[in-house]
Coordinates of N, CA, C and O and ligand atoms in Angstrom, one line a residue:
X101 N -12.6 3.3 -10.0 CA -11.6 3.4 -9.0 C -10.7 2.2 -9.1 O -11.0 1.1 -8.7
X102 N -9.5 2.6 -9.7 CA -8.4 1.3 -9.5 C -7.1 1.5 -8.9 O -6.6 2.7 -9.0
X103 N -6.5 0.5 -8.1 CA -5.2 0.8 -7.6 C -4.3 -0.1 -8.2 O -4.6 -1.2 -8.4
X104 N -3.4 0.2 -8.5 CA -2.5 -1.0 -9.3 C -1.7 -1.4 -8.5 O -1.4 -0.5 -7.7
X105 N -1.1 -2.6 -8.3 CA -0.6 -3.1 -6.6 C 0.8 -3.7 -7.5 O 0.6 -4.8 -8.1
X106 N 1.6 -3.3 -7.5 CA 2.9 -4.4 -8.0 C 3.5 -4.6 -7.1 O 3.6 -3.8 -6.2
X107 N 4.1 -6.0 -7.2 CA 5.0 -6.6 -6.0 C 6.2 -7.0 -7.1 O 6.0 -7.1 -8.3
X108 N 7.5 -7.2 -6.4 CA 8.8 -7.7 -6.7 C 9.1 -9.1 -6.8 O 10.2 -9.6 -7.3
X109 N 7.9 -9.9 -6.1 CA 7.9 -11.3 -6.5 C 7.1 -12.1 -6.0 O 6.8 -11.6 -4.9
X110 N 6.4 -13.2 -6.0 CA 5.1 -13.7 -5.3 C 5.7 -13.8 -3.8 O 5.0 -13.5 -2.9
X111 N 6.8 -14.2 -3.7 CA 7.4 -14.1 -2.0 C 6.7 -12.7 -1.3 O 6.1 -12.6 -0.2
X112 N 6.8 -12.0 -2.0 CA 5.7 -10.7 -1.0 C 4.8 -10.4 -1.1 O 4.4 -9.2 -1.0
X113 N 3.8 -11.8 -1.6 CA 2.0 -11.9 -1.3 C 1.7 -11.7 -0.3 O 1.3 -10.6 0.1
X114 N 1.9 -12.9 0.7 CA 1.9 -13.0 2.3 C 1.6 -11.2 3.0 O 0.6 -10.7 3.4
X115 N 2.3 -10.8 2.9 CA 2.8 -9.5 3.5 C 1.8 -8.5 2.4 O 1.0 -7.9 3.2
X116 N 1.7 -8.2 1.3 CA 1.1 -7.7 0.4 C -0.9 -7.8 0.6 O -1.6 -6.8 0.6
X117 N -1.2 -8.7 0.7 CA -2.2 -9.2 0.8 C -3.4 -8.6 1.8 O -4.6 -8.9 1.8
X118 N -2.8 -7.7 2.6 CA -3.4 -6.7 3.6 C -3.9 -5.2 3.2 O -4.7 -4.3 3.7
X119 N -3.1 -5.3 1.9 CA -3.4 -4.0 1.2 C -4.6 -4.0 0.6 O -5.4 -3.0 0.5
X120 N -4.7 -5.4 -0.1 CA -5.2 -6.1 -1.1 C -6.8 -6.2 -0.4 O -7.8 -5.7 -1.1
X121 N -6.9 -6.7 0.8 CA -7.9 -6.5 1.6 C -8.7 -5.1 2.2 O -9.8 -5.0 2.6
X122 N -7.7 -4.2 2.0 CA -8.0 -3.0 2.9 C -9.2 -2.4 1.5 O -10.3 -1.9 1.6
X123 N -8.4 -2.6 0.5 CA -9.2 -2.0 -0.9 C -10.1 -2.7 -1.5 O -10.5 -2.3 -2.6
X124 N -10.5 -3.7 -1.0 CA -11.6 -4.6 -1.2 C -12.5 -4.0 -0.4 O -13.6 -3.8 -0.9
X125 N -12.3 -3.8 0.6 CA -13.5 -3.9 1.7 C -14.0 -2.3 1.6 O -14.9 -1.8 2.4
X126 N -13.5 -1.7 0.5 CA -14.1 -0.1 0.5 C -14.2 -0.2 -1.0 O -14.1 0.7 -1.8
X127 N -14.6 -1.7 -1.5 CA -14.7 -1.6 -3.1 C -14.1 -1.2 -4.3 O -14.5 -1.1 -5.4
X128 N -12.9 -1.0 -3.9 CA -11.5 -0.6 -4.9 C -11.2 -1.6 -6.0 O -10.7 -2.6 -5.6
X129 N -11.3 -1.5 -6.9 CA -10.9 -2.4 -7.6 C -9.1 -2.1 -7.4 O -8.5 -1.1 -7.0
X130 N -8.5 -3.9 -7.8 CA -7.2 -3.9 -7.8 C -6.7 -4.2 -8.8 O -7.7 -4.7 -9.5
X131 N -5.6 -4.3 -9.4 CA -4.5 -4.3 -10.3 C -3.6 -5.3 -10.1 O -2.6 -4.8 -10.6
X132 N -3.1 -6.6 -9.7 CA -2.3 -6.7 -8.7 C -1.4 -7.8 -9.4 O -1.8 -8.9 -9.8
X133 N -0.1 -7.4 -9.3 CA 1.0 -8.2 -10.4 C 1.9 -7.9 -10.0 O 2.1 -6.9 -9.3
X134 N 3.1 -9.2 -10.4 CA 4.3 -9.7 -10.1 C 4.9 -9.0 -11.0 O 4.8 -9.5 -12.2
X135 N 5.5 -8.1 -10.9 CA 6.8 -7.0 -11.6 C 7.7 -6.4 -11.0 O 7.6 -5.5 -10.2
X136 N 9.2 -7.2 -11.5 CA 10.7 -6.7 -11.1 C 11.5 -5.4 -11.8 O 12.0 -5.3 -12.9
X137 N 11.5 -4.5 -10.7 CA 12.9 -3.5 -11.3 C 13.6 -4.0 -11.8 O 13.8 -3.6 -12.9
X138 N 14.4 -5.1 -11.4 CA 15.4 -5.8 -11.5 C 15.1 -7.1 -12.7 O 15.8 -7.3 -13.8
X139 N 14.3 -7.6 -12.4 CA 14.2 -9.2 -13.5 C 13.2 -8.7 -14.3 O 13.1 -9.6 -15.2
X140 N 12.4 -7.8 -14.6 CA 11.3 -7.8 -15.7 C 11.4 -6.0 -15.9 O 10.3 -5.4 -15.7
X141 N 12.5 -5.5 -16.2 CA 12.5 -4.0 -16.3 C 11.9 -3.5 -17.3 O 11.3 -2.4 -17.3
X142 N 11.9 -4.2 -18.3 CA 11.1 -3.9 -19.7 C 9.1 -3.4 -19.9 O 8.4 -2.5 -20.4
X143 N 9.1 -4.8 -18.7 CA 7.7 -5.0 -18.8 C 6.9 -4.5 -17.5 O 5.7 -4.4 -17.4
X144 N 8.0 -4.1 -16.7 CA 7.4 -3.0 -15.3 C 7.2 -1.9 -16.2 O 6.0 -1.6 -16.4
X145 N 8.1 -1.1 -16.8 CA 7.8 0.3 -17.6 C 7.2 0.2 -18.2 O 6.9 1.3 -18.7
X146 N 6.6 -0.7 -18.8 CA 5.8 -0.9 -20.0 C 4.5 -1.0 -19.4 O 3.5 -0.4 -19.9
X147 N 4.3 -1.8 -18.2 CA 2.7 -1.5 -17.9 C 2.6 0.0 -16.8 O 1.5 0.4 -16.5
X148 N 3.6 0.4 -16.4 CA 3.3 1.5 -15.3 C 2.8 2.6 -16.2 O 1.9 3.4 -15.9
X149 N 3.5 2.6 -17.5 CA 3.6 3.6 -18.9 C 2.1 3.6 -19.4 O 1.4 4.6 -19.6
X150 N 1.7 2.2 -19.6 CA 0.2 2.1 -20.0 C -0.8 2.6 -18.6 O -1.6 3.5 -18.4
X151 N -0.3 1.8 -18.0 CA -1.6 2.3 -16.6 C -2.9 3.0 -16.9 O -4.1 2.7 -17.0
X152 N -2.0 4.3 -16.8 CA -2.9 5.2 -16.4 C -4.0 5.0 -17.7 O -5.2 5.0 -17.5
X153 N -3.6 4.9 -18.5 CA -4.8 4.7 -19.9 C -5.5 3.5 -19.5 O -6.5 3.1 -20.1
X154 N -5.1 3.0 -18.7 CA -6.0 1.7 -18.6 C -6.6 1.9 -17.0 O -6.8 0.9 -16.3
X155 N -6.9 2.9 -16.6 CA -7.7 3.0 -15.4 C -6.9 3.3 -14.1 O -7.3 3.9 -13.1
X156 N -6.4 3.1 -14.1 CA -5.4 3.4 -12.7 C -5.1 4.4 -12.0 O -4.6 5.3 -12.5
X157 N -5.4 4.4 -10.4 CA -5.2 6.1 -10.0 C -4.2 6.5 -9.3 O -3.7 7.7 -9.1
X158 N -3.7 5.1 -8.7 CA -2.5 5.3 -7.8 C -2.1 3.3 -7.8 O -2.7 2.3 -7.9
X159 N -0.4 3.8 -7.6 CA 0.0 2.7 -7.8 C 0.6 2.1 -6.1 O 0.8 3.0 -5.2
X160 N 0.7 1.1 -5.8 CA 1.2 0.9 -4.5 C 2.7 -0.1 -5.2 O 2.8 -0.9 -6.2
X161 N 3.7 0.3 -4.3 CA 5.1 -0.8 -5.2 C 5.6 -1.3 -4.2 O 6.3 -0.7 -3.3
X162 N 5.1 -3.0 -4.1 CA 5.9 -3.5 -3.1 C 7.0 -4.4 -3.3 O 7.0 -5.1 -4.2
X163 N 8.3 -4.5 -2.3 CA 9.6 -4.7 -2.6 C 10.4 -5.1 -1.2 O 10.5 -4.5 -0.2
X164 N 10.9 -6.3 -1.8 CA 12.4 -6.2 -0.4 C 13.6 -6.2 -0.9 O 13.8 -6.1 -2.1
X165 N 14.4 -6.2 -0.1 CA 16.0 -5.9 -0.2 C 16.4 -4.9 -1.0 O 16.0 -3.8 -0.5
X166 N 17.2 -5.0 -2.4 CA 17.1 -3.8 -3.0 C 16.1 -3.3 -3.9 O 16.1 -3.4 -5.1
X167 N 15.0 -2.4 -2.8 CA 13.6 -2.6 -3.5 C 13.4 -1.4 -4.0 O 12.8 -0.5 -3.3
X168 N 13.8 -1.3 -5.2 CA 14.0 0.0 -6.4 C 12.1 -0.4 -7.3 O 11.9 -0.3 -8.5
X169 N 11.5 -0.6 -6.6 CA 10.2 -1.0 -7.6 C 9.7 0.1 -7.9 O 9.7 0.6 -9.1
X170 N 9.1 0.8 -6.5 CA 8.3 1.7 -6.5 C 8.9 3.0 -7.3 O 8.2 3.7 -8.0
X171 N 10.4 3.3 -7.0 CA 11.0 4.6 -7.0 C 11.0 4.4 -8.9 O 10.8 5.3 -9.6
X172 N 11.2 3.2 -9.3 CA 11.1 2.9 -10.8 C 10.1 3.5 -11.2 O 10.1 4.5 -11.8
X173 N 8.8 2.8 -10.7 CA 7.2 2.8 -10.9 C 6.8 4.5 -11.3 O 6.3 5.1 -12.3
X174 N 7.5 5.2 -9.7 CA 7.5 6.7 -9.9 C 8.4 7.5 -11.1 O 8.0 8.3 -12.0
X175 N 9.4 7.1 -10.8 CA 9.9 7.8 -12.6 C 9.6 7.9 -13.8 O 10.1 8.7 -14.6
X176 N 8.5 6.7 -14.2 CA 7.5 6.7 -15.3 C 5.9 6.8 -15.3 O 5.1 6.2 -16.0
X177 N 5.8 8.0 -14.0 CA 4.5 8.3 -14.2 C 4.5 9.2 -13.0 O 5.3 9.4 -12.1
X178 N 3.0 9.7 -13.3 CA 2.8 11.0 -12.8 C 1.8 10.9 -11.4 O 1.7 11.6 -10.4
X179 N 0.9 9.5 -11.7 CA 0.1 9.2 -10.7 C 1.1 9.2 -9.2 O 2.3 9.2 -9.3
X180 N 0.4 9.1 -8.0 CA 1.3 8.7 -6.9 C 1.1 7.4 -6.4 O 0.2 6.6 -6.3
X181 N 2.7 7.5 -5.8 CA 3.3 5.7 -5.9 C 3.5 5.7 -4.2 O 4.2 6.5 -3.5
X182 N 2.8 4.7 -3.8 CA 3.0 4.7 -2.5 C 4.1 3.4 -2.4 O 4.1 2.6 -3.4
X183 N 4.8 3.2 -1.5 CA 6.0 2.3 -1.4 C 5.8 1.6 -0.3 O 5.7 2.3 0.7
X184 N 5.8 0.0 -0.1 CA 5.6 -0.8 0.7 C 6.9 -1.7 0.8 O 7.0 -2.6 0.0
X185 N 8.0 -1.6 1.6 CA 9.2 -1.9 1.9 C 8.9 -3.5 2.9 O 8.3 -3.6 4.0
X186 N 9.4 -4.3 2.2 CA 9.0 -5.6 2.6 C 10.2 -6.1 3.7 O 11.4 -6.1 3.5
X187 N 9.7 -6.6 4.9 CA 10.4 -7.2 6.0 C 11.6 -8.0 5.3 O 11.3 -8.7 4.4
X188 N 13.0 -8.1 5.7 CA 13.9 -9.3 5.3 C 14.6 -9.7 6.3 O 14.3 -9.4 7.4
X189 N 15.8 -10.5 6.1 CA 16.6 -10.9 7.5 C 17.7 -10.0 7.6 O 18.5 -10.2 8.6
X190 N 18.0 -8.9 6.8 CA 18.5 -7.9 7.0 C 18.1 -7.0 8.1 O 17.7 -6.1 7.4
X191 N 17.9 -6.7 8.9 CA 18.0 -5.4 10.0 C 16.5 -5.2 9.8 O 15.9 -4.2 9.5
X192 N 15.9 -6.8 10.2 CA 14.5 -6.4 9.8 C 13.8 -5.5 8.7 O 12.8 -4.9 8.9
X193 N 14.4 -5.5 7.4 CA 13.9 -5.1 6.3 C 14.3 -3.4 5.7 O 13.8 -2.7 4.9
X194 N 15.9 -3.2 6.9 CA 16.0 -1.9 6.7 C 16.6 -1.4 5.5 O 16.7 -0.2 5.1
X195 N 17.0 -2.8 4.9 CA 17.8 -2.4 3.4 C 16.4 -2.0 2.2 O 16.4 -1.1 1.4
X196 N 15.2 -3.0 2.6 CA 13.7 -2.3 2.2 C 13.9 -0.7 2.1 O 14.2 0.2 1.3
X197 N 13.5 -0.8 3.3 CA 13.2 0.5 3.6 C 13.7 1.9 3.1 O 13.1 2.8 2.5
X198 N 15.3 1.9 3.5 CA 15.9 2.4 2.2 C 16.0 2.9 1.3 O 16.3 4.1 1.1
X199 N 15.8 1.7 0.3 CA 15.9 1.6 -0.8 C 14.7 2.3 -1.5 O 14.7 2.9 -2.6
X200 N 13.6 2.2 -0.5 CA 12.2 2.8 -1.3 C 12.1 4.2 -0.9 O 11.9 5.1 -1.7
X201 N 12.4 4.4 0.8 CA 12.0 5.8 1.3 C 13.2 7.3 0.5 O 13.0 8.5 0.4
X202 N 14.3 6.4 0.2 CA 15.6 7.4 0.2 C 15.3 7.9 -1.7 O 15.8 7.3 -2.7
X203 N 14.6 8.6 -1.7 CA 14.2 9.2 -3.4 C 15.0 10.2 -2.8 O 15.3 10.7 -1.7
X204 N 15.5 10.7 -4.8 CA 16.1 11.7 -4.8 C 14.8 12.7 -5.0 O 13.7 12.3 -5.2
X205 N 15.1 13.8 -5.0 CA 14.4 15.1 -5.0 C 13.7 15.1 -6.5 O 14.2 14.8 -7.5
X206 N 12.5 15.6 -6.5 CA 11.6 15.2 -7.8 C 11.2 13.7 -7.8 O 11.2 13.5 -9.0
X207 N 11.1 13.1 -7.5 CA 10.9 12.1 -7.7 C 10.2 10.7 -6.2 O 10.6 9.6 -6.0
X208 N 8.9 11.6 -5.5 CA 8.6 11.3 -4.3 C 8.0 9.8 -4.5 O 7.6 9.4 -5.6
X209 N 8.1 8.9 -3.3 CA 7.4 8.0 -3.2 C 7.3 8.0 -1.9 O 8.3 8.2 -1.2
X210 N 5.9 7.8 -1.3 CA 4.7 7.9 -0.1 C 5.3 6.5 0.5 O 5.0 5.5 0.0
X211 N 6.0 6.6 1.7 CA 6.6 5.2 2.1 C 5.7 4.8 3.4 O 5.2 5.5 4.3
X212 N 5.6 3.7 3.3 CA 4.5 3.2 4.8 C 5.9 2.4 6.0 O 7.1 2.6 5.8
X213 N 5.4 1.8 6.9 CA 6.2 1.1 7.2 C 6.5 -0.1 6.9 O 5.6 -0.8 6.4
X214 N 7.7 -0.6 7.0 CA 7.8 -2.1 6.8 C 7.0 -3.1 7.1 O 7.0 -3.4 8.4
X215 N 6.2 -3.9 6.2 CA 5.4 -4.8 6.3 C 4.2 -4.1 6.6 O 3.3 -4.7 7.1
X216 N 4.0 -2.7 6.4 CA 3.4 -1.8 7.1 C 1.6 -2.0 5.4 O 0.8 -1.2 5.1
X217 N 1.7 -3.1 5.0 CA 0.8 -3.4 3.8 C -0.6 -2.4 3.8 O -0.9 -1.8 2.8
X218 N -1.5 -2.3 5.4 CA -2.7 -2.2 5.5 C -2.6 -0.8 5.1 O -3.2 -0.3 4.1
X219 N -1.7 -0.1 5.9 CA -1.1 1.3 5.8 C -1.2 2.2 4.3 O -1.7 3.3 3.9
X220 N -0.7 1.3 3.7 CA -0.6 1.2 1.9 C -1.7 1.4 1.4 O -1.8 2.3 0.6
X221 N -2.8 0.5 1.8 CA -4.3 0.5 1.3 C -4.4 1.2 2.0 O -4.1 2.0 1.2
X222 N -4.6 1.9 3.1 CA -5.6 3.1 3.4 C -4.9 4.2 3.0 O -5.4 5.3 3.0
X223 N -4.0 4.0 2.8 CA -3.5 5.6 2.2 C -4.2 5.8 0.7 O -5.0 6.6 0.4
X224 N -3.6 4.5 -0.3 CA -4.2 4.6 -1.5 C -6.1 5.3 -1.4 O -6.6 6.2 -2.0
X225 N -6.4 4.5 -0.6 CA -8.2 5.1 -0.2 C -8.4 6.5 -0.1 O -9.2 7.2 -0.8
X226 N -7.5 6.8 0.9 CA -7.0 8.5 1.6 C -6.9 9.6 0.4 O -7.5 10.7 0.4
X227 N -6.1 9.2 -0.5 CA -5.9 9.5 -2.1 C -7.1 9.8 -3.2 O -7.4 10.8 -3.8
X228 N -7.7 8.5 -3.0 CA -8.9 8.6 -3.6 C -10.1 9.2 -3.2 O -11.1 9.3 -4.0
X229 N -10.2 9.6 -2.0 CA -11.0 10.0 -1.3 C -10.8 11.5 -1.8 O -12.0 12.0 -2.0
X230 N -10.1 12.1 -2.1 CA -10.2 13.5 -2.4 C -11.0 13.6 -4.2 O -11.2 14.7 -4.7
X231 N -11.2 12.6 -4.9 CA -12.0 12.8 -5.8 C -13.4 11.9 -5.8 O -14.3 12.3 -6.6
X232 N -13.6 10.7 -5.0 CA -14.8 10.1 -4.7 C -15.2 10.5 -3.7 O -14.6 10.1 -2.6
X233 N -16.0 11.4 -3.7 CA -16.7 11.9 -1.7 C -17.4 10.2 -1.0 O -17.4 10.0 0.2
X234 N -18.1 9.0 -1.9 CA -18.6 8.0 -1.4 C -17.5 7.1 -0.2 O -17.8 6.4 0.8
X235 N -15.9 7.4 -0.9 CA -15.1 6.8 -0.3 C -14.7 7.9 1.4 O -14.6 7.5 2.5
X236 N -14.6 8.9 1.0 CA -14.9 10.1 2.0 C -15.5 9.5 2.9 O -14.9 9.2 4.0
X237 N -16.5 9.3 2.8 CA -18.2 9.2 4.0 C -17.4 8.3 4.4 O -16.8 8.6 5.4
X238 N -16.9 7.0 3.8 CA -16.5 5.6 4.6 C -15.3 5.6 4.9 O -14.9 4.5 5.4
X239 N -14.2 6.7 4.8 CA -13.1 6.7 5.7 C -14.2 7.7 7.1 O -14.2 7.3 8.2
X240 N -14.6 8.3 6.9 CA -15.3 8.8 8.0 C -15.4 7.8 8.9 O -14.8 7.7 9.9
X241 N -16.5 7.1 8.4 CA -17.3 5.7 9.1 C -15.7 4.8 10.1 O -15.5 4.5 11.3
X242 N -15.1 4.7 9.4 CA -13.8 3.8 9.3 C -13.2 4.3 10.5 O -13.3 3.6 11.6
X243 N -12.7 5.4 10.4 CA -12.0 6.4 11.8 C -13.3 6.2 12.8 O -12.8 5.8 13.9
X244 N -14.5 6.2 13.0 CA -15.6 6.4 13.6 C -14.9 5.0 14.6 O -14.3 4.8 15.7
X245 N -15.2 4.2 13.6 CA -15.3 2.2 13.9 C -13.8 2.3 15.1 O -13.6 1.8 16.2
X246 N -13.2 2.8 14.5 CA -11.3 2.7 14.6 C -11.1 3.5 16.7 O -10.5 3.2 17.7
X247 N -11.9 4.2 16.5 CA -12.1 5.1 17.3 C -12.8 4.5 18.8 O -12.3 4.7 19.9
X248 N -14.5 3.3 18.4 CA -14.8 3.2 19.1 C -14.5 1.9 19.8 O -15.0 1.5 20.8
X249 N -13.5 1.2 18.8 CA -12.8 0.1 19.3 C -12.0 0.0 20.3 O -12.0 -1.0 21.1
X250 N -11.1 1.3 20.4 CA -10.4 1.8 21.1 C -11.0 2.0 22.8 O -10.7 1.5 23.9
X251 N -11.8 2.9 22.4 CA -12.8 3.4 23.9 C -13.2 2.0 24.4 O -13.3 1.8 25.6
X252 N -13.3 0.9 23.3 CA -14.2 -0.4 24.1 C -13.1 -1.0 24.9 O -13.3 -1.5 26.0
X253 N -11.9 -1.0 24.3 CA -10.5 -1.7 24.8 C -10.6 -1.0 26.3 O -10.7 -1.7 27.3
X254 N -10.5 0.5 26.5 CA -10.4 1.7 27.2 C -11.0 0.8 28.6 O -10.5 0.5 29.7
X255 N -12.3 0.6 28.1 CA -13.2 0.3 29.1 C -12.9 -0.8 29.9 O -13.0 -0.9 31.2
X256 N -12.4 -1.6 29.0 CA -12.7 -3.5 29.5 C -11.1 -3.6 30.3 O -11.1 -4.5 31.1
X257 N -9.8 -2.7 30.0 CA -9.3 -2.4 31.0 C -9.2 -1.7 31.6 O -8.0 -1.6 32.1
X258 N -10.5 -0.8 32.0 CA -10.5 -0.5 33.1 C -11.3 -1.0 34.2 O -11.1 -0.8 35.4
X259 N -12.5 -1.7 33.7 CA -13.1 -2.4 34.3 C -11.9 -3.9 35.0 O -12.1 -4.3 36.2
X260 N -10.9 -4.4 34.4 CA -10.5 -5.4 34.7 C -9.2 -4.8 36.6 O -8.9 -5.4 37.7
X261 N -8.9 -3.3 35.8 CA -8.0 -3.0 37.0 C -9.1 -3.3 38.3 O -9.1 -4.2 39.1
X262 N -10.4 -2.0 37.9 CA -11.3 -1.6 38.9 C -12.1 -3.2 39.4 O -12.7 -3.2 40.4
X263 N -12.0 -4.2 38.9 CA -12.8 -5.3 39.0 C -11.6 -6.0 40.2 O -12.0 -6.6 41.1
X264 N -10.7 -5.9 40.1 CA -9.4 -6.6 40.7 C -9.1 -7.7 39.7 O -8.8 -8.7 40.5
X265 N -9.0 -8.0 38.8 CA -8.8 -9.0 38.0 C -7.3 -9.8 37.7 O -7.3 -10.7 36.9
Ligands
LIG52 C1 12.6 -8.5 -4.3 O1 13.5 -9.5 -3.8 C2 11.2 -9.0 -4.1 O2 10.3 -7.9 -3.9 C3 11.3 -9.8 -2.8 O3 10.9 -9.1 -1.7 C4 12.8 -10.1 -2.8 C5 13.1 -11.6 -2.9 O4 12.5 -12.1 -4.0 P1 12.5 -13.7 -4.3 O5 13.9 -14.2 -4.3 O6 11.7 -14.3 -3.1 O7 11.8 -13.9 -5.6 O8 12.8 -8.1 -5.6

């Protein structure tokens, strides 16, 4: 199980790095490299092109401003490319956003939200989950966990209204 994680520049580690975690913690091996649409076009197609021969099941492409990574990433392969649009001082990252969600027709990329990283890794999981059942059981487990966190929040304010707090 590999996910190949490219970012647009070490500037969107920080922000990236949640994904990086999410697929760790469910045993995913990662992929994870600094490749520009823009400054390294040669050698983005060149490894998205190899990928898949080299293990890869889905790619995650993270990017800000004019962030043509992913929709690149997607034009030279078949795997699916989930797109992680990085926050900027533009309209909070809407030129991101954009740039990754606005694909032309044939040519989809799975967009999360801005800075939306964790989102990215559980989708990539979500993905894989339909051919490893072991990752199945543990998004089960996962939603289970997700679930009863919730109910505990649920409780503790309600006990704080009902307490007079
Ligand atoms: C994009 O330009 C990168 O993905 C990054 O989000 C943004 C700025 O890059 P740096 O100038 O910080 O290298 O290609």
């Amino acid at each position: 199980m590999k996910v190949s994680i490219l970012m647009g520049s070490d500037s969107d580690y920080d922000v990236v790095v949640a994904a990086i975690d999410v697929l760790k913690a469910f045993d995913i091996d990662c992929d994870v490299r600094v490749l520009s649409a823009h400054r390294t076009p040669h050698e983005t197609v060149k490894y998205v092109s190899d990928a898949e021969q080299n293990g890869s099941e889905v790619f995650i492409g993270c990017a800000g401003k004019a962030a043509h990574l992913a929709g690149v990433i997607a034009s030279v392969t078949t795997l699916p490319v989930i797109g992680l649009p990085i926050k900027t001082s533009l309209m909070g990252g809407l030129d991101s956003l954009l740039s990754i969600v606005q694909m032309p027709s044939g040519v989809p990329v799975a967009t999360v939200a801005v800075n939306g990283a964790a989102n990215a890794g559980l989708l990539a999981v979500q993905m894989l989950a339909l051919k490893y059942p072991q990752l199945k059981e543990k998004l089960v487990k996962y939603k289970a966990d997700m679930a009863a966190q919730v109910a505990e929040k649920d409780s503790r304010i309600a006990a704080r209204l009902n307490g007079g707090e």
